[in-house]
Amino acid sequence: MIQSLAIIILASGFFLFFKANLPQKIFSEEKPKTSNVVIDSLLLEAIENEKGAVEKEKVDSKEVENEETEKGEVLIINEEDLFSNESEANFKGMVFLDYFFGRLYQLENQSEGRVRIAYYGDSMTDGDMIVQDLRKNYQDKYGGSGVGFVQITSESAQSRGSITHKYSPNWKVQSYLNVKKPRKPFGISGQVFFVKDTVKPTWVSYQAGNIRNMTTLNSPTLYYGRSTNTRGTVEVVMQKDTLRKTLQATQALNKLKLAKGAIRQLKIQFVQADSIPLYGIDVSSATGVQVDNYSSRGNSGLPLSLFNVGVMQQFQKELDYSLIILHYGTNVLNYGSYNYSWYTKQMNKVVSHLRQCFPKASILVISTADKSTKYNLTMQTDSAVTPLMRAQRKYAIESKTGFFNLYEAMGGRGSMVKWVEESPTKANKDYTHFNFRGAQAVSALIFKQLEEGYATYKGEKGRETKAQEIKQKEDSVQTKKVQNEIDTVSNDKME
């Protein structure tokens, strides 16, 4: 008994001694050396270049906290004389989404056409998280159905509930995460797929899920690129029917309608289709709102600069995006210094490139979410979160895009701890990713800000319409007045 008590006393003494000498941050801020961490090659290259260009600035978490209050007005002018006089701290830039809002206004008032959104993200949107709820919100209010564009294979296929997606194991995939110069241009999802061999059956199958508005595959259409292969065909299996169709790979972007109308499922088997670059299928409705999910685990956003402008413009001609959403940040935290000016600079270039790829489309930047790390044995907001959020807001301001501050919308400092530990939980125990409940909450917050921006647009549109009507009436009165004067002069001359 005495021996046990002595051991406890000694252990307590050692703990108290070492506790005082423990570092504030338990986990290293150095780049993790593990094969399990996926990060795109362009980010690694940018960080390596930054080491020689920018002095590392390690900021204490208390210093970051003291910088939460920001002041200063910004005035931004774009090519169409749109402007935002919001303070930097409160910047949303909804005025820069006017093209998107205009298309939505046309859809709502004329009940025809389609408004399409491309949602590019990292693991935060893996498995259609966040995106499927945003899609459901828009389709509930403005119409539309289907999950949109789905690539040939997907690392998150098994975790996606909005569609059942299966495929054979013999596919070769090139992704913009790790390949700069692919055999053929990347598709709209940032990947290009090839049949690996012509001996074993190579196939892919899709079945609509049970989420509201996403229970059918609408007029499934296959998209693929150019090739000298003239032998390629596909066998389209729908229930007991099988159709054989030829792949005519003559253009930079080709499409093949696989079935008419709305169906529940189909299987596509590729025959002698080697060397033909394949991209995926579109199963969206012809009207309403469509939101396509282009998530890539480990993506920083920088690989979007590898898109072939000509091919993307062809995709834009076919799919006609009104809004491009960029939701990144998870894979940028804690790589290099707290000075993220390099990221602002690189993402400015990305936005410029996307504007060439998708002419006219509005762009919305979504900031990093809160993320927690252990400091003094307590989970707290990682000290890199706020600097990165500001860098993202800065490139949104400089690039004249919309901005959604997810970090602040969650509740700001310490919010991830609450989302993980308070009931009902809205995030996972990694203190980084949301669960399905949290994804729904985030989607609702994004939708709310976009709807508020749209309401402002409609209010201004209404005032413009009223002003035009008043002007037309005044012009009409003036025209009648002039005509009366002319008539009077003519009558006097006749007399």
Coordinates of C-alpha atoms in Angstrom, one line a residue:
M1 CA 0.0 0.0 0.0
I2 CA 2.8 2.4 1.0
Q3 CA 4.8 1.4 -2.2
S4 CA 1.7 2.2 -4.4
L5 CA 1.2 5.5 -2.7
A6 CA 4.9 6.4 -3.3
I7 CA 4.6 5.5 -7.0
I8 CA 1.5 7.8 -7.3
I9 CA 3.3 10.7 -5.6
L10 CA 6.4 10.3 -7.8
A11 CA 4.3 10.1 -10.9
S12 CA 2.4 13.2 -10.0
G13 CA 5.6 15.0 -9.3
F14 CA 7.1 14.0 -12.7
F15 CA 3.8 15.1 -14.5
L16 CA 3.8 18.6 -12.8
F17 CA 7.5 19.0 -13.7
F18 CA 7.2 18.1 -17.3
K19 CA 3.9 19.9 -17.8
A20 CA 5.6 23.2 -17.2
N21 CA 8.1 22.4 -19.9
L22 CA 5.7 21.1 -22.5
P23 CA 5.4 23.1 -25.7
Q24 CA 2.2 25.1 -26.2
K25 CA 1.3 23.2 -29.3
I26 CA 1.4 19.4 -28.9
F27 CA 1.4 18.7 -32.6
S28 CA 4.2 19.9 -34.9
E29 CA 3.5 22.6 -37.3
E30 CA 5.9 21.1 -39.8
K31 CA 4.5 19.4 -42.9
P32 CA 3.4 15.9 -41.9
K33 CA 5.7 13.2 -43.3
T34 CA 3.1 10.5 -44.0
S35 CA 1.9 8.8 -47.1
N36 CA -1.7 9.1 -45.8
V37 CA -1.7 12.9 -46.3
V38 CA -2.8 13.8 -49.8
I39 CA -1.8 17.2 -51.1
D40 CA -1.6 18.4 -54.7
S41 CA 1.7 18.9 -56.4
L42 CA 1.2 22.5 -57.2
L43 CA 0.7 23.4 -53.6
L44 CA 3.9 21.6 -52.6
E45 CA 5.7 23.5 -55.4
A46 CA 4.3 26.8 -54.3
I47 CA 5.3 26.2 -50.7
E48 CA 8.8 25.2 -51.8
N49 CA 9.2 28.4 -53.8
E50 CA 7.8 30.4 -50.9
K51 CA 10.6 29.3 -48.6
G52 CA 13.1 31.3 -50.6
A53 CA 10.8 34.3 -51.2
V54 CA 9.0 34.9 -47.9
E55 CA 10.4 34.9 -44.4
K56 CA 8.4 32.6 -42.1
E57 CA 6.2 34.4 -39.7
K58 CA 5.2 32.2 -36.8
V59 CA 2.3 34.0 -35.1
D60 CA 1.3 33.2 -31.5
S61 CA -2.4 32.2 -31.2
K62 CA -3.0 35.1 -28.8
E63 CA -1.6 37.5 -31.4
V64 CA -3.9 36.1 -34.0
E65 CA -6.9 36.5 -31.6
N66 CA -6.0 40.1 -30.9
E67 CA -6.2 40.8 -34.7
E68 CA -9.8 39.8 -35.0
T69 CA -11.1 43.3 -35.3
E70 CA -10.4 44.9 -38.7
K71 CA -11.2 48.3 -40.1
G72 CA -10.9 50.1 -43.4
E73 CA -13.1 50.6 -46.4
V74 CA -12.6 49.1 -49.8
L75 CA -13.9 50.4 -53.1
I76 CA -13.8 47.9 -56.0
I77 CA -14.6 48.7 -59.6
N78 CA -14.9 46.0 -62.3
E79 CA -15.3 46.1 -66.0
E80 CA -19.0 46.7 -65.8
D81 CA -18.7 49.5 -63.2
L82 CA -20.0 47.3 -60.4
F83 CA -18.7 48.3 -57.0
S84 CA -18.6 47.3 -53.4
N85 CA -18.1 49.7 -50.6
E86 CA -18.2 47.1 -47.9
S87 CA -15.5 47.1 -45.2
E88 CA -12.9 44.4 -45.7
A89 CA -13.9 42.6 -42.5
N90 CA -17.6 42.4 -43.7
F91 CA -16.9 41.8 -47.4
K92 CA -19.3 39.5 -49.2
G93 CA -19.1 40.9 -52.7
M94 CA -22.6 39.9 -53.6
V95 CA -22.6 42.6 -56.3
F96 CA -20.1 40.5 -58.2
L97 CA -22.6 37.7 -58.6
D98 CA -25.0 39.8 -60.7
Y99 CA -24.7 37.5 -63.7
F100 CA -25.7 34.5 -61.6
F101 CA -28.6 36.4 -60.0
G102 CA -29.7 37.7 -63.4
R103 CA -30.0 34.2 -64.7
L104 CA -31.8 33.1 -61.6
Y105 CA -34.2 36.1 -62.0
Q106 CA -34.9 35.1 -65.6
L107 CA -35.6 31.5 -64.5
E108 CA -37.9 32.6 -61.7
N109 CA -39.9 35.0 -63.8
Q110 CA -40.1 33.2 -67.1
S111 CA -40.2 29.6 -65.7
E112 CA -37.9 28.3 -68.4
G113 CA -34.2 27.6 -69.0
R114 CA -31.6 26.3 -66.5
V115 CA -29.2 27.9 -64.0
R116 CA -26.2 25.8 -63.4
I117 CA -23.6 25.9 -60.6
A118 CA -20.1 24.2 -60.6
Y119 CA -19.0 23.5 -57.0
Y120 CA -15.3 22.9 -56.8
G121 CA -14.0 21.7 -53.4
D122 CA -11.7 19.4 -51.4
S123 CA -12.6 16.7 -48.8
M124 CA -15.1 19.0 -47.2
T125 CA -17.5 18.2 -50.1
D126 CA -16.4 14.6 -50.5
G127 CA -19.3 12.2 -50.9
D128 CA -21.5 15.2 -52.1
M129 CA -21.4 16.6 -48.6
I130 CA -22.7 20.2 -48.4
V131 CA -23.3 20.2 -52.2
Q132 CA -26.2 17.8 -52.2
D133 CA -28.0 20.0 -49.6
L134 CA -27.3 23.2 -51.6
R135 CA -28.7 21.4 -54.7
K136 CA -31.8 20.3 -52.8
N137 CA -32.4 23.8 -51.4
Y138 CA -32.2 25.4 -54.9
Q139 CA -34.2 22.7 -56.6
D140 CA -36.9 22.9 -53.9
K141 CA -37.3 26.6 -54.5
Y142 CA -36.6 27.0 -58.2
G143 CA -37.2 23.6 -59.7
G144 CA -34.9 21.1 -61.4
S145 CA -33.8 17.5 -60.6
G146 CA -30.9 15.1 -60.8
V147 CA -27.4 15.2 -59.4
G148 CA -25.8 16.7 -62.5
F149 CA -22.4 15.8 -63.9
V150 CA -20.8 12.6 -62.5
Q151 CA -17.3 11.5 -63.5
I152 CA -16.4 8.0 -64.7
T153 CA -14.8 6.9 -61.4
S154 CA -14.7 8.6 -58.0
E155 CA -12.8 8.1 -54.8
S156 CA -15.9 9.0 -52.8
A157 CA -18.3 6.8 -54.8
Q158 CA -19.0 4.5 -51.8
S159 CA -19.8 7.3 -49.4
R160 CA -22.1 9.2 -51.7
G161 CA -25.8 8.9 -51.0
S162 CA -27.2 11.0 -53.8
I163 CA -26.3 8.4 -56.4
T164 CA -25.1 4.8 -56.4
H165 CA -21.9 4.8 -58.5
K166 CA -20.0 1.6 -59.3
Y167 CA -17.3 0.7 -61.9
S168 CA -14.8 -2.0 -62.9
P169 CA -11.3 -1.9 -61.4
N170 CA -9.5 -1.6 -64.7
W171 CA -9.6 2.1 -65.3
K172 CA -6.6 4.4 -65.7
V173 CA -7.1 7.8 -64.2
Q174 CA -5.0 11.0 -64.5
S175 CA -5.8 13.8 -62.1
Y176 CA -4.8 17.4 -61.9
L177 CA -3.7 16.8 -58.3
N178 CA -0.6 14.9 -59.4
V179 CA -0.2 15.2 -63.2
K180 CA 0.6 18.5 -64.9
K181 CA 0.7 17.3 -68.5
P182 CA -1.9 14.5 -69.0
R183 CA -2.1 12.4 -72.1
K184 CA -5.3 14.2 -73.0
P185 CA -6.8 17.4 -71.5
F186 CA -8.5 17.1 -68.1
G187 CA -12.3 17.1 -68.1
I188 CA -14.6 19.4 -66.1
S189 CA -13.9 17.4 -62.9
G190 CA -10.1 17.8 -63.2
Q191 CA -9.6 14.2 -64.3
V192 CA -9.4 12.2 -67.5
F193 CA -10.2 8.5 -67.7
F194 CA -9.0 5.8 -70.0
V195 CA -9.9 2.1 -70.6
K196 CA -6.9 0.3 -69.1
D197 CA -7.2 -2.8 -71.3
T198 CA -9.4 -4.3 -74.0
V199 CA -9.5 -7.9 -72.7
K200 CA -11.4 -7.5 -69.4
P201 CA -14.8 -5.9 -69.4
T202 CA -14.6 -2.2 -68.6
W203 CA -17.8 -0.7 -67.3
V204 CA -19.4 1.9 -65.1
S205 CA -22.9 2.0 -63.6
Y206 CA -25.1 4.7 -62.1
Q207 CA -28.3 4.4 -60.1
A208 CA -30.3 7.4 -58.8
G209 CA -30.6 7.7 -55.1
N210 CA -33.6 8.5 -52.8
I211 CA -32.8 12.1 -51.9
R212 CA -35.5 14.5 -52.8
N213 CA -35.2 15.8 -56.4
M214 CA -32.4 13.3 -57.2
T215 CA -34.4 10.2 -57.8
T216 CA -33.9 10.0 -61.5
L217 CA -31.2 10.1 -64.1
N218 CA -32.3 12.6 -66.7
S219 CA -31.4 12.1 -70.3
P220 CA -28.0 10.6 -69.5
T221 CA -25.3 12.0 -71.8
L222 CA -21.7 10.8 -72.0
Y223 CA -18.9 13.3 -72.5
Y224 CA -15.5 12.4 -74.0
G225 CA -12.6 13.9 -75.8
R226 CA -10.7 13.6 -79.1
S227 CA -8.9 10.4 -80.3
T228 CA -7.8 8.7 -83.5
N229 CA -9.6 5.5 -82.4
T230 CA -12.6 4.9 -84.7
R231 CA -13.5 1.5 -83.3
G232 CA -14.8 2.5 -79.9
T233 CA -18.4 1.7 -78.9
V234 CA -20.5 1.6 -75.8
E235 CA -23.1 -0.9 -74.8
V236 CA -25.8 0.8 -72.7
V237 CA -27.7 -1.6 -70.5
M238 CA -31.1 -0.4 -69.1
Q239 CA -33.0 -3.1 -67.3
K240 CA -33.5 -5.8 -70.1
D241 CA -32.6 -3.6 -73.0
T242 CA -29.1 -3.2 -74.4
L243 CA -28.2 -0.5 -77.0
R244 CA -24.9 -0.3 -78.8
K245 CA -23.6 3.2 -79.8
T246 CA -20.5 4.4 -81.6
L247 CA -18.0 6.8 -80.0
Q248 CA -17.1 9.4 -82.6
A249 CA -14.1 11.1 -81.0
T250 CA -13.5 13.7 -83.6
Q251 CA -13.8 16.9 -81.6
A252 CA -12.0 18.3 -78.5
L253 CA -15.3 17.6 -76.6
N254 CA -17.9 15.1 -77.8
K255 CA -21.2 14.0 -76.3
L256 CA -23.4 11.0 -76.8
K257 CA -26.9 10.8 -75.6
L258 CA -27.3 7.3 -73.9
A259 CA -31.0 7.3 -73.2
K260 CA -34.1 9.5 -73.5
G261 CA -36.2 10.9 -70.6
A262 CA -35.8 10.0 -66.9
I263 CA -34.6 6.6 -65.9
R264 CA -33.5 5.0 -62.6
Q265 CA -30.3 3.2 -63.5
L266 CA -28.0 2.3 -66.4
K267 CA -24.7 0.5 -67.0
I268 CA -22.2 1.4 -69.7
Q269 CA -19.7 -1.1 -71.0
F270 CA -16.9 0.3 -73.2
V271 CA -15.7 -1.8 -76.1
Q272 CA -12.4 -1.2 -77.9
A273 CA -12.5 2.3 -76.5
D274 CA -8.8 2.4 -75.5
S275 CA -7.0 5.8 -76.0
I276 CA -10.4 7.7 -76.0
P277 CA -10.3 10.2 -73.2
L278 CA -13.5 9.8 -71.1
Y279 CA -14.9 12.4 -68.7
G280 CA -18.3 11.4 -67.3
I281 CA -22.1 11.7 -67.8
D282 CA -24.6 14.5 -67.2
V283 CA -27.9 13.4 -65.8
S284 CA -29.4 16.9 -65.0
S285 CA -32.9 18.1 -66.0
A286 CA -33.2 20.7 -68.8
T287 CA -34.9 23.2 -66.5
G288 CA -34.5 24.6 -63.0
V289 CA -31.2 24.7 -61.0
Q290 CA -28.4 22.2 -61.2
V291 CA -25.4 22.0 -58.8
D292 CA -22.5 19.8 -59.9
N293 CA -20.0 18.5 -57.3
Y294 CA -16.4 18.5 -58.4
S295 CA -14.7 17.5 -55.1
S296 CA -11.0 16.3 -54.9
R297 CA -9.5 15.2 -51.7
G298 CA -6.2 17.0 -51.0
N299 CA -7.0 19.8 -53.4
S300 CA -5.7 23.3 -52.6
G301 CA -7.5 25.0 -55.5
L302 CA -4.2 25.6 -57.4
P303 CA -4.7 22.7 -59.8
L304 CA -7.6 24.5 -61.4
S305 CA -4.9 26.5 -63.3
L306 CA -4.2 23.3 -65.3
F307 CA -7.5 23.4 -67.1
N308 CA -7.2 23.6 -70.9
V309 CA -9.0 26.8 -71.8
G310 CA -10.3 25.6 -75.2
V311 CA -11.7 22.4 -73.7
M312 CA -13.3 24.2 -70.8
Q313 CA -14.9 26.7 -73.1
Q314 CA -16.5 23.8 -74.9
F315 CA -17.8 22.4 -71.6
Q316 CA -19.1 25.9 -70.8
K317 CA -20.9 26.0 -74.2
E318 CA -22.6 22.7 -73.3
L319 CA -23.2 23.0 -69.6
D320 CA -23.5 26.8 -69.4
Y321 CA -22.4 27.6 -65.8
S322 CA -23.8 30.7 -64.2
L323 CA -21.8 30.4 -61.0
I324 CA -18.5 28.8 -60.1
I325 CA -17.9 28.1 -56.4
L326 CA -14.4 27.6 -55.0
H327 CA -14.4 25.9 -51.5
Y328 CA -10.8 25.2 -50.4
G329 CA -8.5 25.7 -47.4
T330 CA -8.4 22.4 -45.5
N331 CA -5.2 21.3 -47.3
V332 CA -3.5 24.7 -47.1
L333 CA -3.5 25.1 -43.3
N334 CA -0.2 24.5 -41.6
Y335 CA 2.0 24.2 -44.7
G336 CA 4.7 26.8 -44.6
S337 CA 4.3 30.1 -42.7
Y338 CA 1.3 32.0 -41.4
N339 CA 2.0 34.5 -44.2
Y340 CA -0.4 33.3 -46.9
S341 CA 0.3 36.1 -49.4
W342 CA 1.7 33.4 -51.7
Y343 CA -1.7 31.7 -51.7
T344 CA -3.5 35.0 -52.4
K345 CA -1.2 35.6 -55.3
Q346 CA -1.6 32.1 -56.8
M347 CA -5.4 32.0 -56.4
N348 CA -5.7 35.4 -58.1
K349 CA -4.1 33.7 -61.1
V350 CA -6.5 30.7 -60.7
V351 CA -9.6 33.0 -60.8
S352 CA -8.2 34.8 -63.8
H353 CA -7.7 31.5 -65.6
L354 CA -11.3 30.4 -64.7
R355 CA -12.7 33.5 -66.2
Q356 CA -11.1 32.5 -69.5
C357 CA -12.5 28.9 -69.1
F358 CA -16.0 30.0 -68.1
P359 CA -16.7 33.4 -69.7
K360 CA -19.4 35.5 -67.9
A361 CA -19.9 33.0 -65.0
S362 CA -19.9 34.6 -61.6
I363 CA -17.4 33.2 -59.0
L364 CA -17.9 32.7 -55.2
V365 CA -15.1 32.0 -52.8
I366 CA -15.8 30.1 -49.7
S367 CA -13.3 30.4 -46.9
T368 CA -11.7 27.8 -44.7
A369 CA -13.9 26.5 -41.9
D370 CA -12.7 26.6 -38.3
K371 CA -10.3 23.8 -37.4
S372 CA -9.2 22.9 -33.9
T373 CA -5.7 21.8 -32.7
K374 CA -4.4 21.0 -29.2
Y375 CA -2.8 23.9 -27.3
N376 CA -1.9 23.4 -23.7
L377 CA -3.7 20.0 -23.8
T378 CA -6.9 21.9 -24.9
M379 CA -8.6 21.8 -28.3
Q380 CA -8.6 25.4 -29.7
T381 CA -8.9 27.1 -33.0
D382 CA -5.7 26.5 -35.0
S383 CA -3.7 29.6 -35.2
A384 CA -3.3 29.3 -39.0
V385 CA -7.1 29.5 -39.6
T386 CA -7.6 33.3 -39.3
P387 CA -4.5 34.2 -41.5
L388 CA -5.7 31.8 -44.2
M389 CA -9.2 33.1 -44.1
R390 CA -7.9 36.6 -44.5
A391 CA -5.8 35.5 -47.5
Q392 CA -8.8 34.0 -49.1
R393 CA -10.9 37.1 -48.5
K394 CA -8.1 39.2 -49.9
Y395 CA -7.9 37.3 -53.2
A396 CA -11.7 37.4 -53.4
I397 CA -11.6 41.2 -53.0
E398 CA -8.7 41.6 -55.5
S399 CA -10.3 39.2 -58.0
K400 CA -13.8 40.8 -57.7
T401 CA -15.6 37.7 -56.6
G402 CA -18.3 36.9 -54.1
F403 CA -17.1 35.8 -50.6
F404 CA -18.6 33.6 -48.0
N405 CA -16.8 33.6 -44.6
L406 CA -17.5 30.1 -43.4
Y407 CA -15.2 30.5 -40.4
E408 CA -17.3 33.4 -39.1
A409 CA -20.6 31.9 -40.2
M410 CA -19.8 28.8 -38.0
G411 CA -19.3 31.1 -35.0
G412 CA -15.7 32.1 -35.3
R413 CA -13.0 31.3 -32.8
G414 CA -13.7 28.0 -30.9
S415 CA -16.7 27.1 -33.0
M416 CA -15.4 23.8 -34.3
V417 CA -15.0 22.6 -30.7
K418 CA -18.7 23.4 -30.1
W419 CA -19.7 21.7 -33.4
V420 CA -17.9 18.5 -32.3
E421 CA -18.6 18.4 -28.6
E422 CA -22.0 20.0 -28.2
S423 CA -25.2 18.0 -28.9
P424 CA -26.3 17.4 -31.5
T425 CA -22.8 17.0 -33.0
K426 CA -22.2 18.6 -36.3
A427 CA -18.6 17.7 -37.0
N428 CA -16.3 14.7 -36.7
K429 CA -13.7 14.0 -34.0
D430 CA -10.9 15.1 -36.3
Y431 CA -12.1 18.6 -35.5
T432 CA -11.8 19.4 -39.2
H433 CA -14.7 17.8 -41.2
F434 CA -18.4 18.1 -40.8
N435 CA -20.8 15.2 -40.4
F436 CA -24.0 15.0 -42.4
R437 CA -25.8 17.2 -39.9
G438 CA -23.1 19.8 -40.0
A439 CA -23.0 19.7 -43.8
Q440 CA -26.7 20.5 -43.9
A441 CA -26.1 23.4 -41.6
V442 CA -23.2 24.8 -43.7
S443 CA -25.3 24.4 -46.8
A444 CA -28.1 26.3 -45.2
L445 CA -25.8 29.2 -44.3
I446 CA -24.4 29.4 -47.8
F447 CA -27.9 29.3 -49.3
K448 CA -29.0 32.0 -46.9
Q449 CA -26.3 34.4 -47.9
L450 CA -26.9 33.8 -51.6
E451 CA -30.6 34.3 -51.2
E452 CA -30.0 37.5 -49.4
G453 CA -27.8 38.7 -52.2
Y454 CA -30.4 37.6 -54.7
A455 CA -33.2 39.5 -52.8
T456 CA -31.0 42.7 -52.9
Y457 CA -30.6 42.1 -56.7
K458 CA -34.3 41.7 -57.2
G459 CA -35.0 44.9 -55.2
E460 CA -32.6 46.8 -57.4
K461 CA -34.0 45.1 -60.5
G462 CA -37.5 46.2 -59.4
R463 CA -36.4 49.8 -58.9
E464 CA -34.8 49.7 -62.3
T465 CA -38.0 48.4 -63.9
K466 CA -40.1 51.0 -62.1
A467 CA -37.7 53.7 -63.2
Q468 CA -37.9 52.5 -66.8
E469 CA -41.7 52.4 -66.6
I470 CA -41.8 56.0 -65.3
K471 CA -39.3 57.1 -68.1
Q472 CA -41.4 55.3 -70.7
K473 CA -44.5 57.2 -69.5
E474 CA -42.7 60.5 -69.4
D475 CA -41.4 59.8 -73.0
S476 CA -44.9 58.9 -74.1
V477 CA -46.3 62.1 -72.6
Q478 CA -43.5 64.1 -74.2
T479 CA -44.1 62.5 -77.6
K480 CA -47.8 63.3 -77.4
K481 CA -47.0 66.8 -76.4
V482 CA -44.7 67.3 -79.4
Q483 CA -47.2 65.7 -81.7
N484 CA -49.9 68.0 -80.5
E485 CA -47.7 71.0 -81.1
I486 CA -46.9 69.7 -84.6
D487 CA -50.7 69.2 -85.3
T488 CA -51.4 72.7 -84.0
V489 CA -48.8 74.3 -86.3
S490 CA -50.1 72.3 -89.3
N491 CA -53.7 73.3 -88.6
D492 CA -52.6 77.0 -88.4
K493 CA -50.9 76.8 -91.7
M494 CA -54.0 75.2 -93.3
E495 CA -56.1 78.0 -92.1

